[in-house]
Amino acid sequence: MLPAFPFGAAWSPDGQQIAFISMDRDLVPGGGPACTGVYLRDLQSGTLRCLVTPPELGTVSAGDGRLSWSGDGTRLAFGAWISPADRSGDGRAVVVAEVATGAMQRVAPDGATLTLDTGAKDPVWSPDGARLAYVMGGLHPADTGQIIIEDLASGATQQLGRAALALTPGSWAPDGTRYAFSSPAAML
């Protein structure tokens, strides 16, 4: 068995916390199976806590190593493997957690039955925290992925590009009007 080393570290915007992922669900008392594997270390107090999965989401396990803080530091988005409580299908999704309360919601794919072959990953917040960009699909060679920009208030989405496996998380322009990402040009 491989050691459960931490990975995917991300500073909070105010520099007071570091979020990271560990497959060790018992780094803090009360962690166990309900722990998502996403941990928050408060740098002032030294306390460590795990974001705990709410029962209505089923089992959530952070999966792709990319943690993305909202610009105001109140929310954390991450790619996760979800086994829904209703057993409707396991798969990859983007989850947004409220840092203060730990409340979580599945953002993408919203309302769709999850599968092991498709899903969402690699979230990146817009500078104003109103939108989230993520990679949808593209997990296997036969699956064409796409970059999606989602307005979190309205749920409206915009597709930016398509490619097989090669889509990577990108970066927002400082003013939030554009989003850059890498992909083979022949596949866009």
XYZ file of N, CA, C and O in Angstrom:
752
model
N 0.845 -1.182 0.000
C 0.000 0.000 0.000
C 0.888 1.242 0.000
O 1.863 1.328 0.720
N 0.540 2.216 -0.824
C 1.315 3.445 -0.921
C 1.048 4.350 0.274
O -0.059 4.371 0.812
N 2.044 5.138 0.698
C 1.809 6.077 1.795
C 0.838 7.165 1.364
O 0.751 7.502 0.192
N 0.097 7.691 2.318
C -0.915 8.715 2.030
C -0.297 10.101 2.211
O -0.612 10.820 3.141
N 0.610 10.467 1.322
C 1.251 11.766 1.422
C 0.302 12.861 0.954
O -0.549 12.628 0.099
N 0.447 14.079 1.480
C -0.413 15.181 1.040
C -0.002 15.680 -0.339
O 1.167 15.603 -0.718
N -0.969 16.188 -1.105
C -0.688 16.768 -2.414
C -1.734 17.826 -2.730
O -2.725 17.969 -2.025
N -1.521 18.565 -3.806
C -2.494 19.564 -4.265
C -2.632 20.769 -3.361
O -3.696 21.371 -3.301
N -1.580 21.162 -2.670
C -1.679 22.290 -1.726
C -2.064 23.586 -2.428
O -1.618 23.865 -3.534
N -2.912 24.369 -1.763
C -3.350 25.658 -2.301
C -3.513 26.663 -1.164
O -4.188 26.378 -0.173
N -2.877 27.813 -1.306
C -2.995 28.894 -0.314
C -4.360 29.551 -0.409
O -4.885 29.757 -1.503
N -4.913 29.948 0.731
C -6.128 30.767 0.725
C -5.722 32.165 0.247
O -4.558 32.561 0.386
N -6.642 32.938 -0.322
C -6.294 34.266 -0.831
C -5.697 35.200 0.228
O -4.860 36.035 -0.100
N -6.084 35.048 1.496
C -5.545 35.914 2.546
C -4.254 35.362 3.162
O -3.661 35.981 4.047
N -3.806 34.192 2.699
C -2.577 33.601 3.189
C -2.664 33.015 4.587
O -1.646 32.640 5.163
N -3.868 32.882 5.135
C -4.037 32.378 6.496
C -4.281 30.880 6.588
O -4.186 30.313 7.665
N -4.621 30.243 5.451
C -4.896 28.808 5.455
C -4.245 28.149 4.247
O -4.054 28.785 3.213
N -3.956 26.877 4.407
C -3.526 26.053 3.281
C -4.485 24.879 3.200
O -4.756 24.214 4.206
N -5.011 24.656 2.015
C -5.841 23.478 1.767
C -4.960 22.451 1.065
O -4.093 22.819 0.261
N -5.153 21.182 1.382
C -4.423 20.124 0.698
C -5.262 18.862 0.701
O -6.266 18.758 1.403
N -4.836 17.897 -0.095
C -5.530 16.615 -0.201
C -4.638 15.527 0.377
O -3.431 15.524 0.161
N -5.241 14.618 1.113
C -4.549 13.424 1.584
C -5.544 12.269 1.538
O -6.708 12.443 1.892
N -5.081 11.131 1.095
C -5.938 9.947 1.079
C -6.052 9.327 2.469
O -6.825 8.407 2.684
N -5.279 9.840 3.428
C -5.382 9.393 4.816
C -6.577 10.098 5.441
O -6.540 11.293 5.693
N -7.645 9.384 5.691
C -8.879 9.973 6.214
C -8.855 10.164 7.731
O -9.805 10.630 8.315
N -7.770 9.795 8.364
C -7.708 9.855 9.822
C -6.630 10.807 10.339
O -6.071 10.597 11.407
N -6.336 11.866 9.607
C -5.351 12.841 10.073
C -5.865 13.654 11.253
O -5.091 14.205 12.017
N -7.191 13.746 11.369
C -7.805 14.466 12.493
C -8.828 13.558 13.159
O -9.426 12.711 12.507
N -9.060 13.726 14.467
C -10.084 12.929 15.137
C -11.449 13.139 14.474
O -11.806 14.259 14.115
N -12.166 12.065 14.279
C -13.491 12.150 13.677
C -13.473 12.183 12.167
O -14.503 12.353 11.533
N -12.307 12.040 11.548
C -12.202 12.054 10.085
C -12.927 10.862 9.504
O -14.094 10.900 9.183
N -12.235 9.760 9.415
C -12.822 8.510 8.947
C -13.457 8.590 7.575
O -13.109 9.441 6.768
N -14.395 7.691 7.272
C -14.975 7.589 5.939
C -15.710 8.851 5.480
O -15.830 9.086 4.293
N -16.215 9.662 6.403
C -16.949 10.871 6.002
C -16.021 11.981 5.525
O -16.457 12.921 4.880
N -14.731 11.879 5.823
C -13.766 12.890 5.398
C -13.591 12.808 3.885
O -13.435 11.733 3.326
N -13.616 13.955 3.217
C -13.457 14.009 1.766
C -12.015 13.813 1.337
O -11.744 13.563 0.168
N -11.086 13.974 2.275
C -9.671 13.970 1.924
C -9.146 15.374 1.707
O -7.967 15.565 1.452
N -10.032 16.376 1.787
C -9.607 17.776 1.699
C -9.441 18.299 3.122
O -10.372 18.247 3.928
N -8.239 18.779 3.406
C -7.914 19.288 4.734
C -7.590 20.772 4.663
O -7.071 21.249 3.654
N -7.905 21.476 5.740
C -7.580 22.889 5.873
C -6.709 23.077 7.099
O -7.072 22.667 8.200
N -5.545 23.701 6.909
C -4.638 24.009 8.019
C -4.677 25.519 8.235
O -4.380 26.294 7.332
N -5.106 25.933 9.441
C -5.087 27.342 9.816
C -3.666 27.664 10.269
O -3.162 27.061 11.223
N -3.018 28.608 9.612
C -1.611 28.872 9.891
C -1.399 29.688 11.161
O -0.311 29.656 11.729
N -2.427 30.395 11.634
C -2.315 31.146 12.892
C -2.384 30.204 14.102
O -1.560 30.243 14.981
N -3.410 29.369 14.106
C -3.640 28.497 15.267
C -2.977 27.130 15.123
O -2.785 26.423 16.117
N -2.669 26.743 13.893
C -2.097 25.423 13.655
C -3.128 24.313 13.575
O -2.780 23.159 13.355
N -4.413 24.644 13.736
C -5.445 23.607 13.705
C -5.599 23.024 12.302
O -5.392 23.695 11.293
N -5.965 21.770 12.274
C -6.192 21.041 11.039
C -7.595 20.474 11.093
O -8.008 19.901 12.098
N -8.348 20.652 10.018
C -9.684 20.056 9.965
C -9.927 19.477 8.584
O -9.321 19.889 7.598
N -10.820 18.513 8.542
C -11.189 17.855 7.295
C -12.566 18.338 6.874
O -13.457 18.476 7.712
N -12.740 18.597 5.580
C -14.081 18.875 5.074
C -14.832 17.552 5.048
O -14.360 16.576 4.467
N -15.980 17.516 5.691
C -16.746 16.283 5.857
C -17.919 16.276 4.884
O -18.606 17.278 4.714
N -18.139 15.130 4.257
C -19.205 14.985 3.276
C -20.576 15.026 3.935
O -20.838 14.263 4.866
N -21.484 15.892 3.456
C -22.858 15.839 3.956
C -23.545 14.560 3.458
O -23.294 14.130 2.337
N -24.380 13.946 4.280
C -24.985 12.660 3.915
C -25.751 12.677 2.589
O -25.754 11.681 1.875
N -26.376 13.796 2.231
C -27.167 13.821 0.995
C -26.309 13.692 -0.263
O -26.811 13.345 -1.325
N -25.003 13.972 -0.171
C -24.126 13.805 -1.340
C -23.606 12.378 -1.468
O -23.032 12.023 -2.479
N -23.759 11.567 -0.453
C -23.202 10.227 -0.483
C -21.768 10.266 0.020
O -21.448 10.945 0.978
N -20.863 9.572 -0.672
C -19.454 9.561 -0.306
C -18.677 10.402 -1.306
O -18.770 10.171 -2.510
N -17.928 11.392 -0.816
C -17.143 12.278 -1.673
C -15.674 12.079 -1.324
O -15.286 12.167 -0.166
N -14.854 11.811 -2.349
C -13.413 11.660 -2.151
C -12.691 12.561 -3.136
O -12.849 12.412 -4.351
N -11.914 13.513 -2.610
C -11.145 14.395 -3.485
C -10.264 13.530 -4.364
O -9.672 12.565 -3.911
N -10.204 13.893 -5.650
C -9.540 12.975 -6.553
C -8.450 13.497 -7.440
O -7.484 12.805 -7.676
N -8.530 14.712 -7.959
C -7.580 15.066 -9.010
C -6.461 15.995 -8.564
O -5.622 16.371 -9.363
N -6.426 16.355 -7.306
C -5.315 17.156 -6.813
C -5.413 18.641 -7.050
O -4.544 19.391 -6.644
N -6.459 19.109 -7.699
C -6.596 20.537 -7.948
C -7.621 21.118 -6.992
O -8.795 20.780 -7.043
N -7.157 22.013 -6.121
C -8.033 22.746 -5.211
C -8.041 24.196 -5.674
O -6.992 24.747 -5.999
N -9.200 24.813 -5.705
C -9.303 26.184 -6.183
C -10.119 27.015 -5.198
O -11.291 26.728 -4.961
N -9.468 28.034 -4.612
C -10.137 28.939 -3.678
C -10.889 30.013 -4.444
O -10.388 30.537 -5.443
N -12.070 30.386 -3.962
C -12.746 31.568 -4.508
C -11.918 32.788 -4.103
O -11.177 32.753 -3.120
N -12.030 33.870 -4.861
C -11.235 35.063 -4.610
C -11.402 35.651 -3.219
O -10.468 36.221 -2.661
N -12.598 35.483 -2.637
C -12.834 36.019 -1.290
C -12.479 35.017 -0.189
O -12.607 35.315 0.997
N -12.046 33.819 -0.575
C -11.604 32.827 0.394
C -12.706 32.130 1.161
O -12.429 31.392 2.103
N -13.959 32.299 0.745
C -15.062 31.683 1.480
C -15.439 30.300 0.955
O -16.116 29.545 1.635
N -15.011 29.976 -0.272
C -15.376 28.695 -0.881
C -14.155 28.021 -1.494
O -13.201 28.687 -1.904
N -14.238 26.712 -1.566
C -13.173 25.900 -2.132
C -13.816 24.924 -3.109
O -14.778 24.226 -2.754
N -13.324 24.898 -4.340
C -13.842 23.965 -5.347
C -12.796 22.889 -5.602
O -11.591 23.156 -5.565
N -13.265 21.659 -5.856
C -12.339 20.570 -6.143
C -13.037 19.475 -6.928
O -14.250 19.337 -6.896
N -12.236 18.730 -7.676
C -12.740 17.561 -8.373
C -12.802 16.400 -7.399
O -11.924 16.245 -6.558
N -13.842 15.588 -7.506
C -14.029 14.498 -6.545
C -14.700 13.306 -7.216
O -15.404 13.452 -8.215
N -14.456 12.142 -6.646
C -15.222 10.955 -6.993
C -16.392 10.885 -6.026
O -16.204 11.008 -4.825
N -17.581 10.725 -6.560
C -18.786 10.696 -5.729
C -19.505 9.369 -5.911
O -19.695 8.902 -7.029
N -19.884 8.788 -4.787
C -20.788 7.636 -4.772
C -22.070 8.144 -4.132
O -22.148 8.276 -2.909
N -23.079 8.508 -4.948
C -24.296 9.100 -4.408
C -25.001 8.209 -3.392
O -24.968 6.986 -3.489
N -25.647 8.861 -2.424
C -26.384 8.142 -1.383
C -27.484 7.277 -1.987
O -27.803 6.219 -1.460
N -28.075 7.718 -3.120
C -29.156 6.955 -3.735
C -28.645 5.850 -4.669
O -29.415 5.198 -5.344
N -27.305 5.667 -4.713
C -26.671 4.624 -5.527
C -27.012 4.747 -7.005
O -27.084 3.765 -7.727
N -27.219 5.997 -7.496
C -27.588 6.199 -8.890
C -26.400 6.111 -9.835
O -26.560 6.223 -11.037
N -25.207 5.929 -9.340
C -24.024 5.791 -10.193
C -22.854 6.575 -9.639
O -23.008 7.697 -9.190
N -21.677 5.977 -9.672
C -20.472 6.633 -9.195
C -19.833 7.417 -10.338
O -19.955 7.043 -11.498
N -19.107 8.469 -9.992
C -18.404 9.202 -11.033
C -17.696 10.419 -10.505
O -17.701 10.717 -9.309
N -17.086 11.147 -11.418
C -16.310 12.328 -11.095
C -17.197 13.569 -11.217
O -17.978 13.693 -12.154
N -17.047 14.467 -10.249
C -17.839 15.698 -10.252
C -17.019 16.828 -9.646
O -16.013 16.597 -8.982
N -17.459 18.049 -9.879
C -16.878 19.213 -9.214
C -17.769 19.551 -8.035
O -18.993 19.609 -8.156
N -17.140 19.737 -6.883
C -17.838 20.042 -5.644
C -17.362 21.400 -5.145
O -16.173 21.718 -5.245
N -18.282 22.205 -4.626
C -17.942 23.481 -4.001
C -18.299 23.379 -2.529
O -19.408 22.990 -2.173
N -17.325 23.711 -1.673
C -17.528 23.661 -0.226
C -17.424 25.066 0.358
O -16.552 25.840 -0.030
N -18.338 25.378 1.275
C -18.234 26.611 2.058
C -17.179 26.361 3.128
O -17.313 25.424 3.921
N -16.126 27.166 3.155
C -15.009 26.918 4.061
C -15.435 27.030 5.527
O -15.065 26.203 6.353
N -16.231 28.030 5.864
C -16.609 28.252 7.265
C -17.487 27.139 7.826
O -17.294 26.690 8.948
N -18.445 26.673 7.025
C -19.418 25.706 7.533
C -19.171 24.276 7.065
O -19.685 23.340 7.656
N -18.448 24.130 5.960
C -18.248 22.809 5.381
C -19.398 22.368 4.499
O -19.366 21.283 3.931
N -20.447 23.208 4.363
C -21.573 22.861 3.493
C -21.053 22.653 2.069
O -20.190 23.396 1.603
N -21.570 21.635 1.376
C -21.100 21.299 0.025
C -22.247 21.146 -0.935
O -23.342 20.772 -0.549
N -21.922 21.411 -2.197
C -22.870 21.119 -3.259
C -22.116 20.612 -4.472
O -20.984 21.003 -4.725
N -22.740 19.688 -5.170
C -22.188 19.196 -6.431
C -22.551 20.209 -7.504
O -23.715 20.512 -7.716
N -21.546 20.746 -8.179
C -21.784 21.762 -9.202
C -21.931 21.121 -10.567
O -22.841 21.441 -11.320
N -21.019 20.238 -10.915
C -21.051 19.662 -12.255
C -20.647 18.199 -12.178
O -19.766 17.844 -11.417
N -21.258 17.333 -12.934
C -22.437 17.603 -13.744
C -23.681 17.674 -12.859
O -23.926 16.768 -12.077
N -24.421 18.736 -12.954
C -25.586 18.953 -12.106
C -26.785 18.200 -12.658
O -27.126 18.335 -13.825
N -27.393 17.412 -11.806
C -28.617 16.715 -12.186
C -28.401 15.478 -13.034
O -29.306 14.696 -13.214
N -27.202 15.300 -13.567
C -26.935 14.151 -14.426
C -26.537 12.945 -13.582
O -25.959 13.091 -12.517
N -26.846 11.767 -14.080
C -26.376 10.559 -13.425
C -24.879 10.454 -13.671
O -24.410 10.590 -14.799
N -24.130 10.225 -12.618
C -22.682 10.111 -12.753
C -22.313 8.762 -13.334
O -22.984 7.769 -13.109
N -21.222 8.751 -14.101
C -20.662 7.499 -14.590
C -19.166 7.529 -14.335
O -18.589 8.587 -14.077
N -18.530 6.380 -14.425
C -17.087 6.322 -14.229
C -16.334 6.865 -15.437
O -15.164 7.195 -15.351
N -16.973 6.963 -16.594
C -16.297 7.382 -17.816
C -16.376 8.877 -18.095
O -15.599 9.395 -18.885
N -17.352 9.537 -17.550
C -17.499 10.969 -17.821
C -17.557 11.699 -16.489
O -17.572 11.097 -15.431
N -17.615 12.971 -16.548
C -17.704 13.746 -15.324
C -16.927 15.039 -15.447
O -16.501 15.429 -16.521
N -16.721 15.714 -14.321
C -16.082 17.018 -14.320
C -14.883 17.016 -13.383
O -14.840 16.258 -12.412
N -13.904 17.883 -13.678
C -12.689 17.963 -12.869
C -12.023 19.320 -13.077
O -12.452 20.113 -13.908
N -10.973 19.575 -12.325
C -10.090 20.727 -12.486
C -10.799 22.083 -12.461
O -10.661 22.880 -13.376
N -11.525 22.406 -11.395
C -12.219 23.698 -11.338
C -11.265 24.875 -11.137
O -10.226 24.742 -10.479
N -11.626 26.019 -11.724
C -10.861 27.263 -11.573
C -11.870 28.405 -11.412
O -12.709 28.628 -12.293
N -11.799 29.127 -10.289
C -12.719 30.240 -10.028
C -12.407 31.453 -10.898
O -11.246 31.770 -11.128
N -13.440 32.167 -11.307
C -13.243 33.469 -11.947
C -12.799 34.453 -10.859
O -13.062 34.235 -9.678
N -12.122 35.550 -11.248
C -11.642 36.504 -10.242
C -12.746 37.050 -9.330
O -12.501 37.295 -8.151
N -13.974 37.207 -9.852
C -15.057 37.745 -9.026
C -15.825 36.671 -8.260
O -16.723 36.969 -7.484
N -15.485 35.393 -8.470
C -16.132 34.298 -7.750
C -17.528 33.965 -8.232
O -18.206 33.124 -7.646
N -17.956 34.579 -9.322
C -19.304 34.328 -9.834
C -19.362 33.125 -10.770
O -20.418 32.538 -10.965
N -18.228 32.773 -11.374
C -18.204 31.685 -12.354
C -17.108 30.687 -12.012
O -16.131 31.015 -11.344
N -17.303 29.487 -12.510
C -16.338 28.417 -12.313
C -16.080 27.789 -13.678
O -17.023 27.445 -14.396
N -14.810 27.679 -14.050
C -14.432 26.957 -15.267
C -13.997 25.563 -14.837
O -13.394 25.396 -13.777
N -14.312 24.555 -15.640
C -13.894 23.192 -15.331
C -13.830 22.370 -16.604
O -14.375 22.758 -17.645
N -13.127 21.254 -16.522
C -13.038 20.315 -17.631
C -14.146 19.294 -17.448
O -14.285 18.703 -16.379
N -14.929 19.094 -18.485
C -16.035 18.133 -18.460
C -15.713 17.008 -19.428
O -15.433 17.262 -20.604
N -15.708 15.766 -18.944
C -15.404 14.627 -19.803
C -13.921 14.542 -20.104
O -13.081 15.090 -19.395
N -13.583 13.857 -21.199
C -12.195 13.724 -21.609
C -11.366 12.850 -20.702
O -10.152 12.992 -20.638
N -12.003 11.923 -19.988
C -11.269 11.076 -19.046
C -10.670 9.846 -19.709
O -9.802 9.200 -19.158
N -11.147 9.496 -20.910
C -10.668 8.322 -21.638
C -10.486 8.705 -23.101
O -11.127 9.637 -23.592
N -9.623 7.983 -23.844
C -9.352 8.348 -25.237
C -10.590 8.460 -26.121
O -10.634 9.284 -27.019
N -11.614 7.671 -25.860
C -12.815 7.712 -26.696
C -13.763 8.841 -26.296
O -14.746 9.097 -26.975
N -13.465 9.521 -25.205
C -14.350 10.554 -24.668
C -13.812 11.940 -25.020
O -12.673 12.255 -24.724
N -14.620 12.742 -25.668
C -14.215 14.105 -25.997
C -14.530 15.013 -24.823
O -15.660 15.078 -24.363
N -13.514 15.704 -24.331
C -13.696 16.621 -23.215
C -13.997 18.026 -23.696
O -13.852 18.349 -24.871
N -14.398 18.854 -22.778
C -14.697 20.244 -23.109
C -14.463 21.128 -21.890
O -14.555 20.670 -20.760
N -14.123 22.381 -22.145
C -14.018 23.363 -21.073
C -15.391 24.007 -20.940
O -15.976 24.458 -21.927
N -15.901 24.038 -19.724
C -17.206 24.639 -19.439
C -16.990 25.816 -18.493
O -16.237 25.715 -17.527
N -17.667 26.916 -18.771
C -17.732 28.050 -17.854
C -19.157 28.068 -17.319
O -20.115 28.107 -18.095
N -19.302 28.009 -15.996
C -20.641 27.997 -15.399
C -20.843 29.209 -14.506
O -20.020 29.499 -13.644
N -21.951 29.902 -14.732
C -22.373 30.984 -13.837
C -23.060 30.313 -12.657
O -24.078 29.643 -12.820
N -22.490 30.470 -11.465
C -23.006 29.715 -10.321
C -24.355 30.214 -9.820
O -25.107 29.447 -9.233
N -24.687 31.473 -10.059
C -25.985 31.991 -9.618
C -27.115 31.482 -10.509
O -28.154 31.049 -10.024
N -26.909 31.513 -11.825
C -27.979 31.136 -12.750
C -27.899 29.695 -13.218
O -28.879 29.135 -13.692
N -26.709 29.086 -13.140
C -26.517 27.736 -13.667
C -26.252 27.714 -15.160
O -26.044 26.652 -15.740
N -26.242 28.887 -15.802
C -25.982 28.959 -17.244
C -24.552 28.523 -17.532
O -23.630 28.847 -16.778
N -24.379 27.759 -18.612
C -23.053 27.274 -18.982
C -22.681 27.710 -20.391
O -23.560 27.957 -21.229
N -21.374 27.779 -20.627
C -20.830 28.102 -21.944
C -19.706 27.121 -22.219
O -18.838 26.904 -21.369
N -19.714 26.499 -23.405
C -18.662 25.570 -23.792
C -17.592 26.328 -24.563
O -17.902 27.086 -25.482
N -16.304 26.137 -24.187
C -15.226 26.857 -24.855
C -14.459 26.032 -25.869
O -13.998 26.557 -26.866
N -14.229 24.764 -25.643
C -13.430 23.967 -26.571
C -13.622 22.495 -26.321
O -14.099 22.087 -25.277
N -13.229 21.676 -27.325
C -13.357 20.225 -27.211
C -12.046 19.573 -27.599
O -11.377 20.016 -28.520
N -11.695 18.495 -26.912
C -10.509 17.708 -27.257
C -10.544 16.398 -26.506
O -11.190 16.287 -25.473
N -9.843 15.415 -27.016
C -9.746 14.122 -26.335
C -8.565 14.138 -25.384
O -7.434 14.342 -25.818
N -8.812 13.970 -24.113
C -7.816 13.832 -23.061
C -6.883 15.016 -22.847
O -6.289 15.136 -21.809
N -6.715 15.895 -23.821
C -5.656 16.884 -23.743
C -6.055 18.183 -23.053
O -5.213 19.030 -22.840
N -7.304 18.367 -22.727
C -7.699 19.606 -22.078
C -7.103 19.692 -20.684
O -7.111 18.726 -19.927
N -6.584 20.843 -20.366
C -5.998 21.081 -19.047
C -6.684 22.269 -18.422
O -7.240 23.112 -19.127
N -6.644 22.365 -17.099
C -7.232 23.542 -16.479
C -6.479 24.778 -16.962
O -5.291 24.721 -17.255
N -7.178 25.861 -17.058
C -6.581 27.076 -17.593
C -6.456 28.168 -16.555
O -6.328 27.893 -15.357
N -6.547 29.386 -17.033
C -6.346 30.547 -16.186
C -7.236 31.692 -16.675
O -7.346 31.936 -17.875
N -7.844 32.370 -15.735
C -8.675 33.524 -16.051
C -7.815 34.761 -16.247
O -6.804 34.942 -15.565
N -8.228 35.652 -17.145
C -7.615 36.981 -17.248
C -7.929 37.709 -15.941
O -8.969 37.451 -15.320
N -7.055 38.619 -15.490
C -7.297 39.308 -14.221
C -8.653 40.006 -14.125
O -9.241 40.073 -13.052
N -9.183 40.478 -15.270
C -10.487 41.152 -15.231
C -11.660 40.184 -15.405
O -12.821 40.582 -15.387
N -11.375 38.881 -15.578
C -12.416 37.861 -15.679
C -13.159 37.817 -16.996
O -14.142 37.096 -17.119
N -12.689 38.538 -18.018
C -13.409 38.554 -19.291
C -12.982 37.447 -20.245
O -13.678 37.159 -21.206
N -11.819 36.819 -19.994
C -11.314 35.773 -20.881
C -10.748 34.625 -20.056
O -10.385 34.793 -18.895
N -10.669 33.466 -20.711
C -10.140 32.265 -20.076
C -9.200 31.584 -21.066
O -9.577 31.312 -22.209
N -7.980 31.315 -20.651
C -6.987 30.658 -21.512
C -6.790 29.218 -21.059
O -6.754 28.941 -19.850
N -6.637 28.291 -22.024
C -6.370 26.896 -21.716
C -5.586 26.277 -22.853
O -5.517 26.826 -23.954
N -4.984 25.128 -22.609
C -4.168 24.440 -23.612
C -4.900 23.208 -24.118
O -5.521 22.481 -23.351
N -4.784 22.990 -25.436
C -5.355 21.821 -26.072
C -4.780 21.735 -27.483
O -4.428 22.759 -28.059
N -4.680 20.533 -28.053
C -4.208 20.447 -29.440
C -5.121 21.254 -30.361
O -6.333 21.064 -30.353
N -4.547 22.151 -31.145
C -5.333 23.057 -31.999
C -6.230 22.305 -32.984
O -7.337 22.738 -33.276
N -5.778 21.165 -33.459
C -6.575 20.409 -34.422
C -7.864 19.862 -33.830
O -8.778 19.500 -34.546
N -7.967 19.846 -32.519
C -9.147 19.255 -31.888
C -10.156 20.301 -31.422
O -11.182 19.947 -30.898
N -9.867 21.567 -31.546
C -10.795 22.593 -31.080
C -11.912 22.823 -32.073
O -11.802 22.660 -33.225
